[in-house]
């Protein structure tokens, strides 16, 4: 399943609650309106693409302030945009914002906090 198929746009506080409740592990990207959003998302997109075990919630902050505020409330992480938050068992384990969002930082966090699910070929019956 491609990253595009795993993206869920979160627009309300209830969307955030349902997304986090329905996914043991996940990533949330808060998108702003400035040029940094597209540039920083492109830095992490490739690292998230191959992680079929990691759904991605996207909050367009201007249109979905309630969702952004809810994520901040649940994680204790102050709102920024752009911002990426990686959650393990529903708890934030990694956060970067603005120009500190780099592919290297996300790759390191994925390696440190998330063991990739075995592919079907690796599962021995």
mmCIF file of C-alpha atoms in Angstrom:
data_model
loop_
_atom_site.group_PDB
_atom_site.id
_atom_site.type_symbol
_atom_site.label_atom_id
_atom_site.label_comp_id
_atom_site.label_asym_id
_atom_site.label_seq_id
_atom_site.Cartn_x
_atom_site.Cartn_y
_atom_site.Cartn_z
ATOM 1 C CA UNK A 1 0.000 0.000 0.000
ATOM 2 C CA UNK A 2 1.482 3.325 -1.013
ATOM 3 C CA UNK A 3 1.860 6.291 1.302
ATOM 4 C CA UNK A 4 -0.836 8.086 -0.670
ATOM 5 C CA UNK A 5 -3.255 5.278 0.238
ATOM 6 C CA UNK A 6 -2.297 5.486 3.931
ATOM 7 C CA UNK A 7 -2.806 9.247 4.285
ATOM 8 C CA UNK A 8 -5.768 10.372 6.323
ATOM 9 C CA UNK A 9 -6.624 14.050 6.509
ATOM 10 C CA UNK A 10 -7.484 15.017 10.075
ATOM 11 C CA UNK A 11 -9.780 18.023 10.321
ATOM 12 C CA UNK A 12 -11.398 17.765 13.763
ATOM 13 C CA UNK A 13 -10.399 16.818 17.284
ATOM 14 C CA UNK A 14 -12.543 13.704 16.874
ATOM 15 C CA UNK A 15 -10.589 12.748 13.745
ATOM 16 C CA UNK A 16 -7.345 12.939 15.732
ATOM 17 C CA UNK A 17 -8.786 10.806 18.536
ATOM 18 C CA UNK A 18 -10.058 8.167 16.100
ATOM 19 C CA UNK A 19 -6.807 8.125 14.115
ATOM 20 C CA UNK A 20 -4.634 7.657 17.194
ATOM 21 C CA UNK A 21 -7.012 5.101 18.694
ATOM 22 C CA UNK A 22 -7.085 3.105 15.468
ATOM 23 C CA UNK A 23 -3.334 3.012 14.902
ATOM 24 C CA UNK A 24 -0.834 1.579 17.372
ATOM 25 C CA UNK A 25 1.945 3.476 15.631
ATOM 26 C CA UNK A 26 1.545 6.461 13.329
ATOM 27 C CA UNK A 27 2.980 9.663 11.949
ATOM 28 C CA UNK A 28 1.259 13.030 11.849
ATOM 29 C CA UNK A 29 2.398 15.868 9.610
ATOM 30 C CA UNK A 30 1.104 19.359 10.292
ATOM 31 C CA UNK A 31 1.058 21.341 7.087
ATOM 32 C CA UNK A 32 1.201 25.108 7.059
ATOM 33 C CA UNK A 33 0.783 27.435 4.115
ATOM 34 C CA UNK A 34 4.353 28.601 3.591
ATOM 35 C CA UNK A 35 6.961 27.166 1.235
ATOM 36 C CA UNK A 36 8.549 25.193 4.072
ATOM 37 C CA UNK A 37 5.639 22.735 4.178
ATOM 38 C CA UNK A 38 6.190 21.214 0.742
ATOM 39 C CA UNK A 39 9.956 21.279 1.064
ATOM 40 C CA UNK A 40 10.013 19.577 4.459
ATOM 41 C CA UNK A 41 7.365 17.025 3.477
ATOM 42 C CA UNK A 42 9.444 16.037 0.463
ATOM 43 C CA UNK A 43 12.354 15.369 2.839
ATOM 44 C CA UNK A 44 10.396 12.758 4.799
ATOM 45 C CA UNK A 45 8.052 11.326 2.185
ATOM 46 C CA UNK A 46 10.540 8.760 0.905
ATOM 47 C CA UNK A 47 11.268 7.514 4.414
ATOM 48 C CA UNK A 48 7.576 7.024 5.150
ATOM 49 C CA UNK A 49 6.711 5.539 1.750
ATOM 50 C CA UNK A 50 8.086 2.080 2.479
ATOM 51 C CA UNK A 51 6.593 1.921 5.969
ATOM 52 C CA UNK A 52 3.274 0.213 5.254
ATOM 53 C CA UNK A 53 2.907 -0.336 8.994
ATOM 54 C CA UNK A 54 2.836 3.406 9.661
ATOM 55 C CA UNK A 55 -0.297 5.347 8.685
ATOM 56 C CA UNK A 56 0.102 9.076 8.105
ATOM 57 C CA UNK A 57 -2.294 11.683 9.417
ATOM 58 C CA UNK A 58 -2.092 15.105 7.792
ATOM 59 C CA UNK A 59 -3.425 18.218 9.466
ATOM 60 C CA UNK A 60 -3.771 21.291 7.279
ATOM 61 C CA UNK A 61 -3.391 23.717 10.131
ATOM 62 C CA UNK A 62 -5.155 26.731 8.616
ATOM 63 C CA UNK A 63 -8.328 24.756 7.910
ATOM 64 C CA UNK A 64 -8.091 22.347 10.853
ATOM 65 C CA UNK A 65 -6.976 24.293 13.901
ATOM 66 C CA UNK A 66 -9.115 22.090 16.206
ATOM 67 C CA UNK A 67 -7.248 18.983 15.026
ATOM 68 C CA UNK A 68 -3.895 20.694 15.502
ATOM 69 C CA UNK A 69 -4.821 21.856 18.985
ATOM 70 C CA UNK A 70 -6.043 18.359 19.903
ATOM 71 C CA UNK A 71 -2.760 16.759 18.861
ATOM 72 C CA UNK A 72 -0.871 19.360 20.907
ATOM 73 C CA UNK A 73 -3.120 18.665 23.889
ATOM 74 C CA UNK A 74 -2.674 14.892 23.671
ATOM 75 C CA UNK A 75 1.086 14.928 23.103
ATOM 76 C CA UNK A 76 2.142 17.962 25.132
ATOM 77 C CA UNK A 77 4.056 19.177 22.076
ATOM 78 C CA UNK A 78 3.549 22.836 21.224
ATOM 79 C CA UNK A 79 2.045 23.515 17.819
ATOM 80 C CA UNK A 80 4.389 24.389 14.975
ATOM 81 C CA UNK A 81 3.993 24.141 11.245
ATOM 82 C CA UNK A 82 5.302 22.441 9.413
ATOM 83 C CA UNK A 83 5.758 19.739 12.015
ATOM 84 C CA UNK A 84 6.108 15.974 12.068
ATOM 85 C CA UNK A 85 5.256 13.855 15.088
ATOM 86 C CA UNK A 86 5.922 10.120 15.262
ATOM 87 C CA UNK A 87 3.764 8.224 17.725
ATOM 88 C CA UNK A 88 4.420 4.807 19.235
ATOM 89 C CA UNK A 89 1.545 3.189 21.100
ATOM 90 C CA UNK A 90 -0.256 6.536 20.832
ATOM 91 C CA UNK A 91 2.538 8.469 22.571
ATOM 92 C CA UNK A 92 4.822 10.963 20.857
ATOM 93 C CA UNK A 93 8.383 9.654 20.601
ATOM 94 C CA UNK A 94 9.772 12.094 18.035
ATOM 95 C CA UNK A 95 8.988 15.621 16.881
ATOM 96 C CA UNK A 96 10.651 18.046 14.520
ATOM 97 C CA UNK A 97 9.427 21.307 13.071
ATOM 98 C CA UNK A 98 10.333 23.861 10.470
ATOM 99 C CA UNK A 99 13.867 23.456 9.096
ATOM 100 C CA UNK A 100 14.776 20.810 11.683
ATOM 101 C CA UNK A 101 12.623 18.382 9.674
ATOM 102 C CA UNK A 102 15.225 16.427 7.749
ATOM 103 C CA UNK A 103 15.193 13.080 6.052
ATOM 104 C CA UNK A 104 18.135 11.987 8.177
ATOM 105 C CA UNK A 105 16.370 12.837 11.448
ATOM 106 C CA UNK A 106 13.224 10.971 10.400
ATOM 107 C CA UNK A 107 15.233 7.971 9.195
ATOM 108 C CA UNK A 108 17.072 7.803 12.516
ATOM 109 C CA UNK A 109 13.823 8.050 14.500
ATOM 110 C CA UNK A 110 12.162 5.357 12.418
ATOM 111 C CA UNK A 111 15.138 3.089 13.010
ATOM 112 C CA UNK A 112 15.276 3.863 16.741
ATOM 113 C CA UNK A 113 11.585 3.667 17.611
ATOM 114 C CA UNK A 114 9.947 1.442 15.009
ATOM 115 C CA UNK A 115 10.840 -2.064 13.991
ATOM 116 C CA UNK A 116 9.477 -2.656 10.514
ATOM 117 C CA UNK A 117 6.802 -5.291 10.294
ATOM 118 C CA UNK A 118 8.095 -8.446 8.598
ATOM 119 C CA UNK A 119 7.104 -8.833 4.997
ATOM 120 C CA UNK A 120 4.874 -11.823 4.211
ATOM 121 C CA UNK A 121 7.915 -13.591 2.768
ATOM 122 C CA UNK A 122 9.731 -13.305 6.098
ATOM 123 C CA UNK A 123 6.922 -14.835 8.146
ATOM 124 C CA UNK A 124 7.580 -18.504 8.772
ATOM 125 C CA UNK A 125 4.538 -20.698 9.344
#
